[in-house]
Every structure is written in C-alpha cells, then in structure tokens.
Amino acid sequence: MELTTSFDPEILGLPFYDDRHRRLADAIGTWCDGRTALWDEVRAEEPDKAGLRLVRQLGEDGWLAFLDPDSEPDARPGDYRTICLMREALAYAEDLADFAFSIQALAATPLIRFGNDEQKRHYLPHMAQGSLVGAFAVSEEQAGSDVTAVGLAAARTDDGGYVLNGHKAWIANGTLADVYVVIARTGEGPGPLGLTAFLVPADTPGVRVRDRLTPVAPRSFAHLAFEECRVPREAVLGKPGKGFVIAMDLLERFRMTVGAAALGFARRAADTALARARTRQVGGASLIDQQLAKVSLADMDVQLNAAALLVARAAWEADRGSPGFARHSNIAKLHATEEAQRIVDTAVQLLGASGVVKDSVTERLYRQIRSLRIYEGTSEVMRLTIAGTLDMRRADRAARAL
Ligand SMILES: Cc1cc2nc3c(=O)[nH]c(=O)nc-3n(C[C@H](O)[C@H](O)[C@H](O)COP(=O)(O)OP(=O)(O)OC[C@H]3O[C@@H](n4cnc5c(N)ncnc54)[C@H](O)[C@@H]3O)c2cc1C
C-alpha cells in the first residue's frame, strides 16, 4: 500500500502539541493511507463532481464535525493546530481533499465566530455533515490584495433587508456552494468601515455564476454576479459595518493553515525526490551519493523543519489566545509557501524528465503549489504586513547602544 502519512513524528512530539493532536494526526494519516483508490478516482473526475464527493465523504467520516461545536461538544472549533494538521495530511495525500476540507472550514468559521444562534442552527449541522457546501467571497477584480476596495453594493430596502448588486471574483467552490459568505459595501463609514458580511444562499434569485474558471490545479473556481439580489436583514452575519473585521479575523486565522497545506505538498515532493535519488543510478553511483544531490536534499530537509516549526508556533499562539498570533500566522504562511515552491521545484529537478510527465506526483505538485503564494494574502502583502509589526523597541535599544 502507498503510504501517504505525512507527519514528522519528532515535530509532533514537541510541546506545541498535546496527545489529542497526536491521536488526531495518527487517525487522519491512517484515513488518508486507506483512500488511495478514492484519490485516483477523484483525480479522474470533473472538478465539481470530485469536490462535492470529497466534502460529502469528509463529512460522512466525521472530519468536519468540529464545524458544528454545539453538536460536537468535545471538538474545539478554535483549535488551529487541529486544522493545520488536517490540512498537512490531506495536502500530502491529495490536493482536492485539502481543498474540499479547507474551503468548507473557511466558510463555516465566520459563522462559528460571528453567527447568531439561529444562523448557526440553520447552517452548521449541515456543513459539518458535508451535506451543505460553503464558500467565502470577498475578492473582486478590483479588490484582491486591497480588501478595503470591495465595491459590491448592498443597499438597504424599505423592509429592512438589503439588495446586492455587483461581482465577486476568484471564488473557490463558487460553482458548487449552497451558501456564500459575501462581504459587501453597506456604507456605514469610509473604506473598511463600510463593509458588512452576508449569508447568501446560492439559490437566491439574482445570484449566478458569471464565469467558470479553470486554474492550473483544477477545482471549482468562479466569478459570481449579484443582480438585484434581495436578502432579508437576518442574512447579516455579525453587525452591519463589521464586514472588514470579519474578513480579517478569518484570513489571519487561515493563513497559517495555508502554510500547513504547503508543508504537506512540500513533504510529498521531498519524499518523492528522496525515493528517486536512492534508486536512480548516474555515473555509476546512486544519485543520492552525488554531492550536489545531497546539498539539494539537505536544503529541503532544513526548509521542511523551519516551515513545520513556524506553522506549529503560529497555531499554538492562536490556540492560546495570544494577541500577536496574526503576525506568526503571516510569517508561517509566507515562509512555508515560498519554501514549498522551492522544494517542489527542486524535486522536479532531481527527478529529471520523469518529473515533468503529466499526472506524475511531481507534475501535479508543481501545479498545485503555485496559488498558495497568492490566495489569502500574497507573499508581497505578507511581507508588508510583517514589516508593519516589527518591534521598534529593539530599534530603540540598538540606537541607545550606538
Ligand atoms: C486558487 C485561488 C483561490 C482563491 N479563492 C478565493 C476565495 O475563495 N474567495 C475569495 O474571496 N478570493 C479568493 N481568491 C482570490 C485571492 O484572495 C486574490 O487573488 C488575492 O488576494 C490577490 O488579489 P489579486 O489576484 O487581485 O492580485 P492583486 O491584488 O492585483 O496583486 C497582484 C500583484 O501585485 C502585488 N501587490 C498588491 N498590492 C501590493 C502592494 N501594496 N505592494 C506591493 N505589491 C503589491 C501582489 O503581491 C501581486 O504580486 C483566490 C485566488 C486563487 C488564486
């Protein structure tokens, strides 16, 4: 059987994790190991069908149960170490499984954190079962990195509801979601102060998929249109004017999980390269015995360790309620995604021509890793944000010592 378990037991043994996480890592790793036939099947299917099938399967097998904290009192919805470990294992095994898991969690998390009792009761049990699919829609063609530029208008109506007009762009699960969490402009204040989050069922009149898109790693991905789309005041998630806060609260938490997925892809690439280097003969010796190959393999190992530690630290900071966790989440995303790109590229290089054959492990990883440096905050935006949180007390101390 092909082993897909991704974790480094030495990292899992660190005090960042407790036994509950170790048990979860073992369980999700074993679950992934037993599903190689499913991965083969979904890779051959049309992306919407595969995505839907995987959300349903994850729900049926209990991996989404934490999205309904009321019916799963033992689950810890705010536990980002769990979400990171899940993403690492799923990304190692199959990109579409990580995608199905992560977008469902991305859509449910604002509901868990800001929804009222009625909204939670209405959506979360079904999202946790995988029978209702969610999507999170903030980006627009003119509002990507700059979320404050969101233009989709939500105007108040006489009956206290809202009418939505405008577009959303690049929405994961856009073609198959049953409900969209939509950030729209309601105008309580300028820029970020004038945004509100809405829960918009996909069958609401006036919502439609404007364009089906095909990214390099195929998945449900779409531009959406909202034309005279009427929603009641009960569709507001949280409070009017708090949409920017809700979007940032979500992205700050999920960036570290993108780092975790990158780690899963990178480990798979490094393991594949190591296996190949051990058997490939060049110049009368194994590739693994060539000095330059050793350098590549050693660098991959160092990068994997650094990424795993940064992800673990960020998730631990979030779980213990550290006010500065977002900085660590950004650092983990930036480092893990950038290094994963390098590791995957190095793996392709070590495999030579066989590394670029369509549908080989490395060719798939080469396509799958690319967008992680773009979504939920590009690497450049991460650098700008990290620079904005540098500790100036250190500069003061250094200046005094001059
Ligand atoms: C696979 C995928 C899935 C996605 N899923 C979703 C989803 O489910 N929901 C959703 O709402 N959105 C989603 N997105 C959209 C994603 O969040 C945006 O693509 C991202 O925020 C970047 O915005 P943009 O594409 O408009 O690029 P832009 O913002 O136009 O950026 C283009 C380039 O300019 C750089 N740049 C931007 N601002 C600055 C600056 N101030 N200084 C220096 N450089 C800068 C960027 O780093 C980047 O290199 C997804 C995108 C992808 C690729």
Coordinates of C-alpha atoms and ligand atoms in Angstrom, one line a residue:
M1 CA 0.0 0.0 0.0
E2 CA 1.2 3.5 -0.8
L3 CA 1.9 5.3 2.5
T4 CA 0.5 8.8 2.4
T5 CA 1.0 9.7 6.1
S6 CA 2.9 12.9 6.1
F7 CA 3.9 13.9 9.6
D8 CA 7.3 14.2 11.1
P9 CA 6.9 12.4 14.5
E10 CA 9.7 14.5 16.1
I11 CA 7.8 17.7 15.3
L12 CA 4.6 16.1 16.6
G13 CA 6.4 15.2 19.8
L14 CA 7.2 18.8 20.6
P15 CA 5.3 20.6 23.4
F16 CA 3.4 22.7 20.8
Y17 CA 1.1 19.7 20.6
D18 CA -0.8 17.6 23.1
D19 CA -1.8 14.0 23.0
R20 CA -5.2 14.9 21.4
H21 CA -3.3 16.3 18.4
R22 CA -1.1 13.3 18.2
R23 CA -4.1 11.0 18.2
L24 CA -5.7 13.1 15.5
A25 CA -2.6 13.1 13.4
D26 CA -2.4 9.3 13.6
A27 CA -6.1 9.0 12.7
I28 CA -6.1 11.4 9.7
G29 CA -2.9 9.9 8.4
T30 CA -4.4 6.4 8.6
W31 CA -7.6 7.6 7.0
C32 CA -5.6 9.1 4.1
D33 CA -3.4 5.9 3.7
G34 CA -6.6 3.9 3.2
R35 CA -8.0 6.1 0.5
T36 CA -5.6 5.8 -2.4
A37 CA -8.4 4.4 -4.6
L38 CA -10.6 7.4 -3.8
W39 CA -7.7 9.8 -4.7
D40 CA -7.2 8.0 -8.1
E41 CA -11.0 8.3 -8.8
V42 CA -11.4 11.9 -7.9
R43 CA -8.4 12.9 -10.0
A44 CA -10.1 11.4 -13.0
E45 CA -13.4 13.1 -12.3
E46 CA -14.7 16.6 -13.3
P47 CA -13.6 19.0 -10.5
D48 CA -17.1 20.0 -9.3
K49 CA -18.1 16.3 -9.0
A50 CA -14.9 15.5 -7.3
G51 CA -15.1 18.4 -4.9
L52 CA -18.7 17.6 -3.9
R53 CA -17.9 14.0 -3.5
L54 CA -14.9 14.8 -1.2
V55 CA -16.9 17.3 1.0
R56 CA -19.6 14.6 1.4
Q57 CA -17.0 11.9 2.3
L58 CA -15.2 14.1 4.8
G59 CA -18.5 14.9 6.4
E60 CA -19.7 11.3 6.5
D61 CA -16.4 10.2 8.1
G62 CA -16.6 12.9 10.8
W63 CA -13.7 15.1 9.7
L64 CA -15.9 18.2 9.5
A65 CA -17.7 17.6 12.8
F66 CA -15.8 20.3 14.6
L67 CA -17.6 22.8 12.3
D68 CA -20.8 22.3 14.5
P69 CA -19.5 22.9 18.0
D70 CA -22.9 22.6 19.6
S71 CA -23.5 19.0 18.5
E72 CA -19.8 18.1 18.9
P73 CA -19.1 19.5 22.4
D74 CA -15.7 17.8 22.6
A75 CA -14.4 19.3 19.4
R76 CA -12.5 22.5 19.7
P77 CA -13.6 24.7 16.8
G78 CA -10.9 27.3 17.7
D79 CA -8.1 24.8 17.6
Y80 CA -5.9 25.8 14.8
R81 CA -3.4 23.1 15.5
T82 CA -6.1 20.6 14.5
I83 CA -7.0 22.4 11.3
C84 CA -3.3 22.7 10.4
L85 CA -2.6 19.0 11.0
M86 CA -5.7 18.1 8.9
R87 CA -4.5 20.3 6.0
E88 CA -1.0 19.0 6.2
A89 CA -2.1 15.3 5.9
L90 CA -4.8 16.0 3.3
A91 CA -2.5 18.1 1.1
Y92 CA 0.2 15.3 1.3
A93 CA -2.4 12.8 0.1
E94 CA -4.5 14.7 -2.4
D95 CA -4.8 18.4 -3.2
L96 CA -8.6 18.2 -3.9
A97 CA -9.2 16.7 -0.4
D98 CA -7.3 19.6 1.2
F99 CA -9.3 22.0 -1.0
A100 CA -12.7 20.4 0.0
F101 CA -11.8 20.4 3.7
S102 CA -10.3 23.9 3.8
I103 CA -13.0 25.8 1.9
Q104 CA -15.7 24.2 4.0
A105 CA -13.8 25.3 7.1
L106 CA -13.1 28.7 5.6
A107 CA -16.9 29.3 5.0
A108 CA -18.0 27.9 8.3
T109 CA -15.6 29.7 10.6
P110 CA -17.1 33.2 10.3
L111 CA -20.5 31.6 11.2
I112 CA -19.0 29.8 14.2
R113 CA -17.3 33.0 15.3
F114 CA -19.9 35.7 14.5
G115 CA -23.2 33.9 13.7
N116 CA -26.3 34.2 15.9
D117 CA -27.9 31.1 17.3
E118 CA -30.5 30.9 14.5
Q119 CA -27.8 31.2 11.8
K120 CA -25.6 28.6 13.4
R121 CA -28.5 26.2 13.9
H122 CA -29.6 26.7 10.3
Y123 CA -26.2 26.1 8.6
L124 CA -23.6 24.5 10.8
P125 CA -25.0 21.0 11.3
H126 CA -25.3 20.5 7.5
M127 CA -21.9 22.0 6.8
A128 CA -20.4 19.6 9.5
Q129 CA -22.1 16.7 7.7
G130 CA -20.8 17.8 4.4
S131 CA -24.4 17.9 3.0
L132 CA -24.3 21.7 2.6
V133 CA -21.3 23.3 0.9
G134 CA -20.0 26.8 1.7
A135 CA -17.8 29.4 0.0
F136 CA -16.3 32.6 1.2
A137 CA -16.5 35.6 -1.2
V138 CA -14.5 38.7 -0.5
S139 CA -12.3 39.2 -3.6
E140 CA -13.4 41.2 -6.7
E141 CA -11.5 42.0 -9.8
Q142 CA -10.6 45.5 -8.4
A143 CA -10.4 44.3 -4.8
G144 CA -7.9 41.5 -4.4
S145 CA -5.0 42.3 -2.1
D146 CA -6.8 45.5 -1.1
V147 CA -9.9 44.2 0.7
T148 CA -10.9 47.8 1.6
A149 CA -11.7 48.4 -2.1
V150 CA -14.7 46.0 -2.1
G151 CA -17.4 47.5 -4.3
L152 CA -20.2 45.0 -4.4
A153 CA -23.1 47.2 -3.1
A154 CA -25.7 46.2 -0.5
A155 CA -28.3 48.9 -0.3
R156 CA -31.0 48.9 2.5
T157 CA -34.5 48.3 1.3
D158 CA -37.8 49.6 2.9
D159 CA -38.5 46.3 4.6
G160 CA -35.1 46.4 6.5
G161 CA -33.4 44.0 4.1
Y162 CA -30.7 44.6 1.5
V163 CA -30.4 44.4 -2.3
L164 CA -27.0 43.3 -3.6
N165 CA -25.5 44.4 -6.9
G166 CA -22.0 43.7 -8.2
H167 CA -19.5 41.0 -8.7
K168 CA -17.2 38.6 -6.8
A169 CA -14.0 37.1 -8.4
W170 CA -11.9 34.0 -8.0
I171 CA -14.3 32.3 -5.6
A172 CA -13.2 28.7 -4.5
N173 CA -16.3 26.4 -4.5
G174 CA -18.0 29.2 -6.5
T175 CA -19.8 26.7 -8.8
L176 CA -20.9 24.2 -6.2
A177 CA -21.6 26.2 -3.0
D178 CA -25.0 26.1 -1.4
V179 CA -24.3 29.3 0.6
Y180 CA -21.9 32.1 0.1
V181 CA -20.4 34.3 2.9
V182 CA -20.3 37.6 1.0
I183 CA -18.5 40.8 2.0
A184 CA -20.4 43.8 0.6
R185 CA -20.4 47.5 0.8
T186 CA -23.1 48.9 3.0
G187 CA -21.5 52.3 3.6
E188 CA -21.7 52.8 7.4
G189 CA -18.3 54.5 7.0
P190 CA -15.5 55.0 4.5
G191 CA -13.3 52.2 3.2
P192 CA -13.1 49.3 5.6
L193 CA -15.7 50.8 8.0
G194 CA -18.4 50.5 5.4
L195 CA -18.4 46.7 4.8
T196 CA -20.9 44.0 6.0
A197 CA -20.8 40.2 5.9
F198 CA -23.9 38.5 4.5
L199 CA -25.1 34.8 4.3
V200 CA -26.4 34.4 0.8
P201 CA -27.9 31.1 -0.2
A202 CA -26.8 30.2 -3.8
D203 CA -30.4 29.7 -4.9
T204 CA -31.3 33.3 -4.0
P205 CA -32.8 35.0 -7.2
G206 CA -30.2 37.3 -8.7
V207 CA -27.1 35.3 -7.8
R208 CA -25.4 33.4 -10.6
V209 CA -22.0 32.0 -11.7
R210 CA -20.7 34.6 -14.2
D211 CA -17.7 32.6 -15.3
R212 CA -16.4 29.1 -14.6
L213 CA -12.6 29.3 -14.4
T214 CA -10.0 26.6 -14.8
P215 CA -7.0 27.1 -12.6
V216 CA -3.7 25.2 -13.2
A217 CA -4.8 22.8 -10.4
P218 CA -8.4 22.1 -11.5
R219 CA -11.1 22.8 -8.9
S220 CA -14.4 24.7 -8.5
F221 CA -13.4 28.3 -9.2
A222 CA -15.6 31.1 -10.4
H223 CA -16.6 34.7 -10.8
L224 CA -20.0 35.4 -9.4
A225 CA -22.6 38.1 -10.3
F226 CA -25.2 39.6 -8.0
E227 CA -28.1 41.4 -9.8
E228 CA -30.9 42.8 -7.7
C229 CA -30.3 40.0 -5.3
R230 CA -32.6 40.6 -2.3
V231 CA -31.8 39.2 1.2
P232 CA -33.6 39.8 4.5
R233 CA -31.9 41.6 7.4
E234 CA -31.5 38.1 9.0
A235 CA -28.8 37.5 6.3
V236 CA -26.4 39.9 8.0
L237 CA -23.6 38.0 9.7
G238 CA -22.3 39.8 12.8
K239 CA -23.1 43.5 12.7
P240 CA -23.5 46.0 9.8
G241 CA -20.2 47.7 9.3
K242 CA -18.2 44.8 10.7
G243 CA -17.5 43.0 7.4
F244 CA -13.9 44.0 7.2
V245 CA -13.2 42.9 10.8
I246 CA -14.9 39.5 10.0
A247 CA -12.8 39.1 6.8
M248 CA -9.6 39.9 8.5
D249 CA -10.4 37.7 11.6
L250 CA -10.9 34.8 9.2
L251 CA -7.8 35.4 7.0
E252 CA -5.5 35.9 9.9
R253 CA -6.5 32.5 11.3
F254 CA -6.5 30.7 7.9
R255 CA -3.1 32.0 6.6
M256 CA -1.2 29.6 8.9
T257 CA -3.4 26.7 7.6
V258 CA -2.3 27.6 4.1
G259 CA 1.3 27.2 5.4
A260 CA 0.3 23.8 6.7
A261 CA -1.1 22.7 3.3
A262 CA 2.2 24.0 1.7
L263 CA 4.1 21.8 4.2
G264 CA 2.0 18.8 3.1
F265 CA 2.8 19.4 -0.6
A266 CA 6.4 20.0 0.1
R267 CA 6.9 16.9 2.2
R268 CA 5.3 14.8 -0.5
A269 CA 7.7 16.4 -3.0
A270 CA 10.8 15.9 -0.8
D271 CA 9.8 12.2 0.0
T272 CA 9.3 11.6 -3.8
A273 CA 12.7 13.1 -4.6
L274 CA 14.4 11.1 -1.8
A275 CA 12.9 7.9 -3.1
R276 CA 14.0 8.6 -6.6
A277 CA 17.5 9.7 -5.6
R278 CA 18.1 6.4 -3.8
T279 CA 17.3 4.3 -6.8
R280 CA 18.5 6.4 -9.7
Q281 CA 21.9 5.5 -11.0
V282 CA 24.1 8.2 -12.5
G283 CA 27.8 7.9 -13.4
G284 CA 28.0 4.5 -11.8
A285 CA 26.6 5.6 -8.4
S286 CA 23.2 6.4 -6.9
L287 CA 22.1 10.0 -7.3
I288 CA 21.8 10.2 -3.5
D289 CA 25.6 9.7 -3.3
Q290 CA 26.4 12.7 -5.5
Q291 CA 27.4 15.7 -3.5
L292 CA 25.2 18.2 -5.4
A293 CA 22.2 16.0 -4.9
K294 CA 23.0 15.7 -1.2
V295 CA 23.0 19.6 -1.0
S296 CA 19.5 19.7 -2.5
L297 CA 18.2 17.0 -0.2
A298 CA 19.7 18.6 2.9
D299 CA 18.3 22.0 2.0
M300 CA 14.8 20.5 1.5
D301 CA 15.1 19.0 5.0
V302 CA 16.1 22.2 6.6
Q303 CA 13.3 24.1 4.9
L304 CA 10.7 21.5 5.9
N305 CA 11.8 21.7 9.5
A306 CA 11.7 25.5 9.5
A307 CA 8.2 25.6 7.9
A308 CA 6.8 22.9 10.3
L309 CA 8.1 24.8 13.3
L310 CA 6.7 28.1 12.1
V311 CA 3.3 26.6 11.4
A312 CA 3.2 24.8 14.8
R313 CA 4.2 28.0 16.6
A314 CA 1.6 30.1 14.8
A315 CA -1.2 27.6 15.5
W316 CA -0.1 27.3 19.1
E317 CA -0.2 31.1 19.5
A318 CA -3.7 31.2 18.1
D319 CA -4.9 28.4 20.3
R320 CA -3.6 30.0 23.5
G321 CA -5.2 33.3 22.5
S322 CA -2.0 35.2 22.0
P323 CA -2.9 38.8 20.9
G324 CA 0.1 38.7 18.5
F325 CA -0.8 35.4 16.8
A326 CA -1.7 37.1 13.4
R327 CA 2.0 38.1 13.0
H328 CA 3.0 34.5 13.4
S329 CA 0.3 33.3 11.1
N330 CA 1.6 35.7 8.4
I331 CA 5.2 34.6 8.9
A332 CA 4.2 30.9 8.7
K333 CA 2.2 31.4 5.5
L334 CA 5.0 33.4 3.8
H335 CA 7.8 31.1 4.7
A336 CA 6.0 27.8 4.2
T337 CA 4.5 28.7 0.9
E338 CA 7.7 30.2 -0.5
E339 CA 9.9 27.3 0.6
A340 CA 7.3 24.8 -0.6
Q341 CA 7.5 26.3 -4.1
R342 CA 11.3 25.9 -4.0
I343 CA 11.1 22.3 -2.6
V344 CA 8.7 21.2 -5.3
D345 CA 10.9 22.8 -8.0
T346 CA 14.0 21.1 -6.6
A347 CA 12.1 17.8 -6.5
V348 CA 11.2 18.2 -10.2
Q349 CA 14.8 18.9 -11.0
L350 CA 16.1 15.8 -9.1
L351 CA 13.6 13.6 -11.0
G352 CA 14.8 15.0 -14.4
A353 CA 12.5 14.4 -17.3
S354 CA 10.3 12.0 -15.3
G355 CA 9.5 14.9 -13.0
V356 CA 7.5 16.8 -15.6
V357 CA 5.4 14.0 -17.0
K358 CA 1.7 14.9 -16.9
D359 CA -0.1 13.5 -13.9
S360 CA 3.1 12.3 -12.2
V361 CA 3.3 13.2 -8.5
T362 CA 5.8 16.0 -9.0
E363 CA 4.0 17.4 -12.1
R364 CA 0.8 17.6 -10.0
L365 CA 2.6 19.2 -7.1
Y366 CA 4.2 21.7 -9.4
R367 CA 0.8 22.9 -10.5
Q368 CA -0.9 22.6 -7.1
I369 CA 1.6 24.6 -5.0
R370 CA 1.6 27.8 -7.1
S371 CA -1.6 29.5 -6.0
L372 CA -0.7 29.2 -2.3
R373 CA 1.6 32.2 -2.6
I374 CA -1.3 34.3 -4.0
Y375 CA -4.6 33.5 -2.1
E376 CA -5.4 34.7 1.4
G377 CA -2.7 37.3 1.1
T378 CA 0.1 37.3 -1.5
S379 CA 3.7 36.9 -0.4
E380 CA 4.3 40.6 -1.0
V381 CA 1.3 41.6 1.1
M382 CA 2.6 39.2 3.8
R383 CA 6.0 40.9 3.8
L384 CA 4.4 44.4 4.0
T385 CA 2.2 43.3 6.9
I386 CA 5.1 41.6 8.8
A387 CA 7.2 44.7 8.3
G388 CA 4.4 46.8 9.8
T389 CA 4.6 44.7 13.0
L390 CA 8.4 44.9 13.6
D391 CA 9.2 45.6 17.2
M392 CA 10.5 49.1 17.3
R393 CA 11.7 48.7 20.9
R394 CA 14.5 46.7 19.5
A395 CA 15.5 49.6 17.3
D396 CA 15.3 51.9 20.3
R397 CA 17.6 49.6 22.3
A398 CA 20.0 49.3 19.4
A399 CA 20.0 53.1 18.9
R400 CA 20.8 53.7 22.6
A401 CA 23.8 51.3 22.2
L402 CA 25.3 53.1 19.2
Ligands
LIG1 C1 -6.7 29.4 -6.3 C2 -7.3 30.7 -5.7 C3 -8.4 30.6 -4.9 C4 -9.0 31.7 -4.4 N1 -10.1 31.6 -3.6 C5 -10.7 32.7 -3.2 C6 -11.9 32.6 -2.4 O1 -12.4 31.5 -2.1 N2 -12.5 33.7 -2.0 C7 -12.0 35.0 -2.3 O2 -12.7 36.0 -1.9 N3 -10.9 35.1 -3.0 C8 -10.2 34.0 -3.5 N4 -9.1 34.1 -4.2 C9 -8.6 35.5 -4.6 C10 -7.3 35.9 -3.8 O3 -7.6 36.1 -2.5 C11 -6.7 37.0 -4.6 O4 -6.2 36.5 -5.8 C12 -5.5 37.6 -3.8 O5 -6.0 38.4 -2.7 C13 -4.7 38.6 -4.7 O6 -5.5 39.5 -5.3 P1 -5.4 39.7 -6.9 O7 -5.4 38.4 -7.6 O8 -6.4 40.7 -7.3 O9 -3.9 40.3 -7.1 P2 -3.5 41.8 -6.9 O10 -4.0 42.3 -5.6 O11 -3.8 42.6 -8.2 O12 -1.9 41.7 -6.8 C14 -1.1 41.5 -8.0 C15 0.3 41.6 -7.6 O13 0.5 42.9 -7.0 C16 1.1 42.7 -5.7 N5 0.7 43.8 -4.8 C17 -0.6 44.1 -4.5 N6 -0.6 45.1 -3.6 C18 0.7 45.4 -3.4 C19 1.4 46.4 -2.6 N7 0.7 47.2 -1.8 N8 2.7 46.5 -2.6 C20 3.4 45.6 -3.4 N9 2.9 44.7 -4.2 C21 1.5 44.6 -4.2 C22 0.7 41.4 -5.3 O14 1.5 40.9 -4.3 C23 0.7 40.6 -6.5 O15 2.0 40.1 -6.8 C24 -8.4 33.0 -4.7 C25 -7.3 33.1 -5.6 C26 -6.7 31.9 -6.1 C27 -5.5 32.1 -7.0

